[in-house]
CSV table of C-alpha atoms and ligand atoms in Angstrom, one decimal:
chain,number,residue,atom,x,y,z
A,1,MET,CA,58.2,-35.7,-17.8
A,2,ARG,CA,59.9,-37.6,-20.8
A,3,ILE,CA,58.4,-40.6,-22.1
A,4,LEU,CA,61.2,-43.0,-23.4
A,5,ARG,CA,60.8,-46.4,-25.0
A,6,THR,CA,64.4,-47.7,-25.7
A,7,VAL,CA,67.3,-48.6,-23.6
A,8,PRO,CA,69.9,-46.4,-25.3
A,9,GLY,CA,67.4,-43.4,-25.1
A,10,LEU,CA,66.9,-44.0,-21.5
A,11,ARG,CA,70.7,-44.4,-20.7
A,12,THR,CA,71.2,-41.0,-22.8
A,13,ALA,CA,68.6,-39.3,-20.7
A,14,LEU,CA,70.1,-40.5,-17.4
A,15,LYS,CA,73.7,-39.7,-18.3
A,16,PRO,CA,73.7,-36.2,-17.0
A,17,ALA,CA,72.3,-37.1,-13.7
A,18,ARG,CA,74.7,-40.0,-13.4
A,19,ARG,CA,77.8,-37.8,-14.2
A,20,ALA,CA,76.6,-35.1,-11.7
A,21,ASP,CA,76.3,-37.8,-9.1
A,22,ARG,CA,72.6,-37.0,-8.7
A,23,THR,CA,70.5,-39.8,-7.2
A,24,ILE,CA,68.2,-41.9,-9.3
A,25,ALA,CA,65.1,-43.8,-8.1
A,26,LEU,CA,63.1,-46.3,-10.0
A,27,VAL,CA,59.5,-47.2,-9.5
A,28,PRO,CA,58.6,-50.3,-11.5
A,29,THR,CA,54.8,-50.6,-12.4
A,30,MET,CA,52.6,-52.5,-14.8
A,31,GLY,CA,50.6,-49.4,-15.4
A,32,ALA,CA,46.8,-48.7,-14.6
A,33,LEU,CA,48.2,-46.5,-11.9
A,34,HIS,CA,46.3,-45.8,-8.6
A,35,ASP,CA,47.1,-44.2,-5.4
A,36,GLY,CA,49.2,-47.2,-4.3
A,37,HIS,CA,51.6,-46.7,-7.3
A,38,LEU,CA,51.4,-42.9,-6.7
A,39,SER,CA,52.4,-43.3,-3.1
A,40,LEU,CA,55.7,-45.0,-4.4
A,41,ILE,CA,56.3,-42.3,-6.9
A,42,ARG,CA,55.8,-39.7,-4.2
A,43,ALA,CA,58.3,-41.6,-2.0
A,44,ALA,CA,60.8,-41.7,-4.8
A,45,ARG,CA,60.4,-38.1,-5.5
A,46,ALA,CA,61.1,-37.2,-1.8
A,47,ARG,CA,64.2,-39.4,-1.9
A,48,ALA,CA,65.9,-39.0,-5.2
A,49,ASP,CA,67.0,-36.2,-7.7
A,50,GLU,CA,65.7,-38.2,-10.7
A,51,VAL,CA,62.6,-40.3,-10.7
A,52,VAL,CA,62.1,-43.1,-13.2
A,53,VAL,CA,58.7,-44.8,-13.4
A,54,SER,CA,58.7,-47.8,-15.6
A,55,LEU,CA,55.4,-48.9,-17.2
A,56,PHE,CA,55.7,-52.5,-18.6
A,57,VAL,CA,52.9,-55.2,-18.4
A,58,ASN,CA,55.3,-58.1,-18.2
A,59,PRO,CA,54.1,-61.2,-19.9
A,60,ALA,CA,56.6,-63.4,-18.3
A,61,GLN,CA,54.9,-63.1,-14.9
A,62,PHE,CA,51.4,-63.8,-16.0
A,63,ASN,CA,50.4,-67.5,-15.4
A,64,ASP,CA,47.0,-67.0,-17.0
A,65,PRO,CA,46.8,-65.6,-20.7
A,66,GLU,CA,43.4,-64.2,-20.0
A,67,ASP,CA,44.6,-62.1,-17.1
A,68,LEU,CA,47.4,-60.8,-19.3
A,69,ALA,CA,45.0,-60.1,-22.3
A,70,LYS,CA,42.6,-58.1,-20.2
A,71,TYR,CA,45.0,-56.4,-18.0
A,72,PRO,CA,44.0,-52.7,-18.0
A,73,ARG,CA,46.2,-50.5,-20.2
A,74,ASP,CA,45.8,-46.7,-20.5
A,75,GLU,CA,49.3,-45.0,-21.1
A,76,GLU,CA,48.0,-41.5,-21.6
A,77,ARG,CA,46.3,-41.6,-18.2
A,78,ASP,CA,49.2,-43.2,-16.4
A,79,ALA,CA,51.5,-40.5,-18.0
A,80,GLN,CA,49.6,-37.7,-16.6
A,81,LEU,CA,49.3,-39.4,-13.2
A,82,ALA,CA,53.0,-40.3,-13.0
A,83,GLU,CA,53.9,-36.6,-14.0
A,84,GLN,CA,51.7,-35.2,-11.3
A,85,ALA,CA,53.2,-37.5,-8.6
A,86,GLY,CA,56.7,-36.3,-9.5
A,87,ALA,CA,58.1,-38.5,-12.2
A,88,ASP,CA,60.9,-37.2,-14.4
A,89,ILE,CA,61.0,-40.0,-17.0
A,90,LEU,CA,58.3,-42.6,-17.9
A,91,PHE,CA,60.1,-45.6,-19.4
A,92,ALA,CA,57.5,-47.5,-21.4
A,93,PRO,CA,59.3,-50.0,-23.6
A,94,PRO,CA,57.4,-52.2,-25.9
A,95,PRO,CA,57.6,-56.0,-25.2
A,96,GLU,CA,60.2,-56.6,-28.2
A,97,ILE,CA,62.6,-54.2,-26.4
A,98,VAL,CA,62.4,-56.1,-23.2
A,99,TYR,CA,62.4,-59.5,-24.8
A,100,PRO,CA,63.8,-59.1,-28.2
A,101,PRO,CA,64.1,-62.1,-30.6
A,102,GLY,CA,66.6,-64.6,-29.2
A,103,PHE,CA,66.2,-63.5,-25.7
A,104,GLY,CA,67.1,-66.6,-23.5
A,105,THR,CA,68.0,-65.7,-20.0
A,106,GLU,CA,65.9,-66.2,-16.8
A,107,VAL,CA,66.9,-64.9,-13.3
A,108,ARG,CA,65.4,-67.3,-10.6
A,109,VAL,CA,65.4,-66.9,-6.9
A,110,GLY,CA,65.3,-70.5,-5.7
A,111,GLY,CA,64.1,-72.0,-2.4
A,112,PRO,CA,60.8,-71.9,-0.4
A,113,LEU,CA,60.4,-68.0,-0.9
A,114,THR,CA,59.3,-68.5,-4.5
A,115,GLU,CA,57.6,-71.9,-4.1
A,116,THR,CA,55.0,-71.3,-1.2
A,117,LEU,CA,51.9,-69.2,-1.0
A,118,GLU,CA,51.7,-67.2,-4.5
A,119,GLY,CA,54.5,-69.5,-5.9
A,120,GLU,CA,52.4,-72.7,-5.0
A,121,HIS,CA,49.2,-71.3,-6.4
A,122,ARG,CA,50.4,-69.3,-9.5
A,123,GLY,CA,53.7,-71.5,-9.9
A,124,PRO,CA,57.2,-70.3,-9.1
A,125,GLU,CA,57.3,-69.2,-12.7
A,126,HIS,CA,55.4,-66.2,-11.6
A,127,PHE,CA,58.2,-65.0,-9.4
A,128,HIS,CA,60.8,-66.2,-12.0
A,129,GLY,CA,59.2,-63.7,-14.6
A,130,VAL,CA,59.2,-61.0,-11.9
A,131,THR,CA,62.8,-61.4,-10.9
A,132,THR,CA,63.9,-61.6,-14.6
A,133,VAL,CA,62.0,-58.3,-15.4
A,134,VAL,CA,63.2,-56.6,-12.2
A,135,THR,CA,66.8,-57.5,-12.9
A,136,LYS,CA,66.5,-56.1,-16.3
A,137,LEU,CA,64.8,-52.9,-15.2
A,138,LEU,CA,67.6,-52.5,-12.6
A,139,ASN,CA,70.2,-52.9,-15.1
A,140,MET,CA,68.6,-50.5,-17.6
A,141,VAL,CA,68.0,-47.8,-15.2
A,142,GLN,CA,70.8,-48.5,-12.5
A,143,PRO,CA,69.1,-46.6,-9.9
A,144,HIS,CA,70.4,-46.0,-6.4
A,145,THR,CA,67.1,-46.8,-4.9
A,146,ALA,CA,64.1,-48.8,-6.1
A,147,PHE,CA,60.7,-48.8,-4.6
A,148,PHE,CA,58.0,-51.7,-4.2
A,149,GLY,CA,54.7,-51.9,-2.3
A,150,GLN,CA,54.2,-54.0,0.7
A,151,LYS,CA,50.9,-54.9,-0.9
A,152,ASP,CA,53.0,-57.7,-2.7
A,153,ALA,CA,54.7,-58.7,0.5
A,154,GLN,CA,56.1,-62.0,-0.9
A,155,GLN,CA,57.3,-60.3,-4.1
A,156,ALA,CA,59.1,-57.6,-1.9
A,157,LEU,CA,60.9,-60.4,-0.1
A,158,VAL,CA,61.8,-62.2,-3.2
A,159,ILE,CA,63.3,-59.0,-4.6
A,160,ARG,CA,65.3,-58.2,-1.5
A,161,LYS,CA,66.7,-61.7,-1.7
A,162,LEU,CA,67.4,-61.3,-5.4
A,163,VAL,CA,69.3,-58.1,-4.8
A,164,ARG,CA,71.2,-59.6,-1.8
A,165,ASP,CA,72.0,-63.0,-3.6
A,166,LEU,CA,73.4,-61.1,-6.8
A,167,ASP,CA,75.2,-58.3,-4.9
A,168,MET,CA,73.1,-55.7,-6.8
A,169,ASP,CA,74.1,-52.2,-6.0
A,170,VAL,CA,70.7,-50.9,-5.3
A,171,GLN,CA,68.7,-50.0,-2.1
A,172,ILE,CA,65.3,-51.6,-2.1
A,173,GLU,CA,62.5,-49.5,-0.3
A,174,ILE,CA,59.2,-51.2,0.7
A,175,ALA,CA,56.3,-48.7,1.0
A,176,PRO,CA,53.2,-49.3,3.0
A,177,THR,CA,50.0,-50.7,1.3
A,178,VAL,CA,47.5,-48.0,0.3
A,179,ARG,CA,43.8,-48.9,1.1
A,180,GLU,CA,40.4,-47.8,0.2
A,181,PRO,CA,38.4,-46.1,3.1
A,182,ASP,CA,36.6,-49.6,3.7
A,183,GLY,CA,40.1,-51.4,3.9
A,184,LEU,CA,40.3,-53.0,0.4
A,185,ALA,CA,43.8,-52.7,-0.7
A,186,LEU,CA,44.2,-50.6,-3.9
A,187,SER,CA,44.9,-52.8,-7.0
A,188,SER,CA,44.8,-52.5,-10.7
A,189,ARG,CA,42.6,-55.5,-10.7
A,190,ASN,CA,39.8,-53.9,-8.4
A,191,ALA,CA,38.6,-52.2,-11.6
A,192,TYR,CA,37.3,-55.6,-12.7
A,193,LEU,CA,34.9,-56.0,-9.7
A,194,PRO,CA,31.3,-55.4,-10.4
A,195,ALA,CA,29.4,-53.5,-7.7
A,196,GLU,CA,28.2,-56.5,-5.8
A,197,GLU,CA,31.7,-58.1,-5.5
A,198,ARG,CA,33.3,-54.7,-4.6
A,199,LYS,CA,31.0,-54.7,-1.6
A,200,VAL,CA,32.2,-58.1,-0.5
A,201,ALA,CA,36.0,-57.4,-1.1
A,202,PRO,CA,36.7,-55.7,2.1
A,203,ALA,CA,36.0,-59.0,3.9
A,204,LEU,CA,39.7,-59.9,3.1
A,205,PHE,CA,41.0,-56.9,5.1
A,206,GLU,CA,38.7,-57.7,7.9
A,207,GLY,CA,39.9,-61.2,8.1
A,208,LEU,CA,43.5,-60.0,8.2
A,209,GLN,CA,42.5,-57.6,11.1
A,210,ARG,CA,40.9,-60.6,13.0
A,211,GLY,CA,43.8,-62.8,12.5
A,212,ALA,CA,46.2,-60.0,13.6
A,213,GLU,CA,44.2,-59.4,16.8
A,214,VAL,CA,44.3,-63.1,17.7
A,215,LEU,CA,48.3,-63.3,17.3
A,216,ALA,CA,48.6,-59.8,19.1
A,217,GLY,CA,46.7,-61.2,22.1
A,218,GLY,CA,49.0,-64.3,22.1
A,219,GLY,CA,46.5,-66.7,20.5
A,220,ASP,CA,47.9,-69.6,18.6
A,221,PRO,CA,48.4,-69.8,14.6
A,222,ALA,CA,45.5,-72.1,14.1
A,223,GLU,CA,43.1,-69.8,15.8
A,224,ALA,CA,44.6,-66.9,13.9
A,225,ARG,CA,44.2,-68.9,10.7
A,226,ARG,CA,40.6,-69.6,11.3
A,227,ALA,CA,39.8,-65.9,12.1
A,228,MET,CA,41.5,-64.9,8.9
A,229,PHE,CA,38.8,-66.8,6.7
A,230,PRO,CA,36.2,-64.5,5.2
A,231,SER,CA,32.7,-65.8,6.0
A,232,ASP,CA,31.2,-64.7,2.6
A,233,PRO,CA,31.2,-67.7,0.4
A,234,ARG,CA,31.7,-65.7,-2.7
A,235,LEU,CA,35.4,-65.3,-1.5
A,236,ASP,CA,37.1,-68.4,-2.7
A,237,VAL,CA,40.2,-68.6,-0.5
A,238,ALA,CA,43.5,-70.1,-2.1
A,239,TYR,CA,45.3,-69.5,1.2
A,240,ALA,CA,45.1,-67.7,4.5
A,241,GLU,CA,48.2,-68.1,6.5
A,242,PRO,CA,50.0,-66.5,9.5
A,243,VAL,CA,53.6,-66.9,8.5
A,244,ASP,CA,57.1,-65.9,9.6
A,245,PRO,CA,57.7,-62.2,8.2
A,246,ASP,CA,61.2,-63.0,6.8
A,247,SER,CA,61.0,-66.7,5.7
A,248,LEU,CA,57.3,-66.9,5.1
A,249,GLU,CA,57.3,-70.3,6.8
A,250,PRO,CA,54.1,-71.2,8.6
A,251,LEU,CA,53.9,-69.9,12.1
A,252,THR,CA,54.2,-72.9,14.5
A,253,ALA,CA,53.6,-71.2,17.8
A,254,ALA,CA,51.9,-68.2,19.3
A,255,LEU,CA,54.0,-65.0,19.2
A,256,ALA,CA,56.3,-64.3,22.2
A,257,PRO,CA,56.0,-60.7,23.4
A,258,GLY,CA,57.9,-58.6,20.9
A,259,GLY,CA,57.7,-61.2,18.2
A,260,SER,CA,56.3,-60.5,14.9
A,261,ALA,CA,54.4,-62.3,12.0
A,262,ARG,CA,52.7,-61.4,8.7
A,263,LEU,CA,49.4,-62.7,7.6
A,264,LEU,CA,48.9,-63.4,3.9
A,265,VAL,CA,45.6,-64.0,2.2
A,266,ALA,CA,44.6,-64.8,-1.5
A,267,ALA,CA,41.1,-65.3,-2.8
A,268,ARG,CA,39.1,-65.4,-5.9
A,269,LEU,CA,36.1,-63.1,-6.0
A,270,GLY,CA,34.2,-64.0,-9.1
A,271,ARG,CA,36.7,-63.8,-12.1
A,272,THR,CA,39.1,-61.6,-10.0
A,273,ARG,CA,42.0,-62.8,-7.9
A,274,LEU,CA,42.8,-60.7,-4.9
A,275,ILE,CA,45.8,-60.7,-2.6
A,276,ASP,CA,46.5,-58.8,0.6
A,277,ASN,CA,48.5,-58.9,3.8
A,278,MET,CA,49.2,-57.5,7.3
A,279,GLY,CA,51.9,-57.3,9.6
A,280,VAL,CA,51.6,-57.9,13.4
A,281,THR,CA,53.8,-57.5,16.4
A,282,ARG,CA,52.9,-58.9,19.7
B,301,LIG,P1,52.0,-53.5,-10.2
B,301,LIG,O1,51.7,-52.3,-11.2
B,301,LIG,O2,50.7,-54.2,-9.8
B,301,LIG,O3,53.1,-54.4,-10.7
B,301,LIG,O4,52.5,-52.8,-8.9
B,301,LIG,C1,53.6,-52.0,-9.0
B,301,LIG,C2,54.2,-51.7,-7.7
B,301,LIG,O5,53.0,-50.9,-6.9
B,301,LIG,C3,54.5,-52.9,-6.9
B,301,LIG,O6,55.8,-52.7,-6.1
B,301,LIG,C4,53.3,-53.0,-5.9
B,301,LIG,O7,53.6,-53.7,-4.8
B,301,LIG,C5,52.9,-51.6,-5.8
B,301,LIG,N1,51.5,-51.5,-5.3
B,301,LIG,C6,50.5,-52.1,-5.8
B,301,LIG,N2,49.3,-51.8,-5.2
B,301,LIG,C7,49.6,-51.2,-4.0
B,301,LIG,C8,49.0,-50.5,-2.9
B,301,LIG,N3,47.8,-50.7,-2.8
B,301,LIG,N4,49.8,-50.0,-2.0
B,301,LIG,C9,51.1,-49.8,-2.2
B,301,LIG,N5,51.8,-50.3,-3.1
B,301,LIG,C10,51.2,-50.8,-4.1
């Protein structure tokens, strides 16, 4: 696996593959790799001839400077894991390569998709930061396919809309959420949880399961919403919503047979912010 840090270096490395019509996949990450990331890299490996993993902690998508400052970074470990999972290239540019002096362009997906839920609680700037960096990474790598995780369900929808709205020539693949045996969704931020909080954290997943059961049984959205709330007071819930799986608008009625929804939840546990979601079809 090669580690590259500049855009010309990356383009030169990818030229032979492009000339030979070999397929290229991109897996964007912010590092602190875990099995969730590795499942995306393996899926990319199974799909494409050339697998690029990007590692960039994107300052533009952090609304909380403390969160950015303490975000876990260990490039050596990440490089080893990415290589074992099948990456050919680790693209790890420093911030001044991605945002050089004079950088002044932002890519925004407008509308409710970036304004509700995470957009309401972290601010739509969070998603503007994501779509700007993802656009740049897609332009740098020009992959045939890019892989994202269902763990960040709203982000996945925003990226699909970005690609659709801007006619980007890339296939977006969304891979299932990888969880701990007790249901907690893998996240780089789980490393912050002290043992006591780690014990409480699966309550988010359990709430999702209860909410999904209500909707699968034909229950109404208000009942599903109540069922989603974790009972442990240490989980400070920002939102817990059964929503339309495409528009993310709140569900207004029970699911008809064959109908689908997605349940999304965000909560603070001590100093750590956790998000999770689950799809349900009646
Ligand atoms: P991040 O490094 O947190 O920006 O995540 C990089 C990619 O990995 C994103 O597409 C995430 O949705 C995805 N991801 C993060 N956690 C998981 C997980 N537990 N299961 C599957 N994908 C994940």
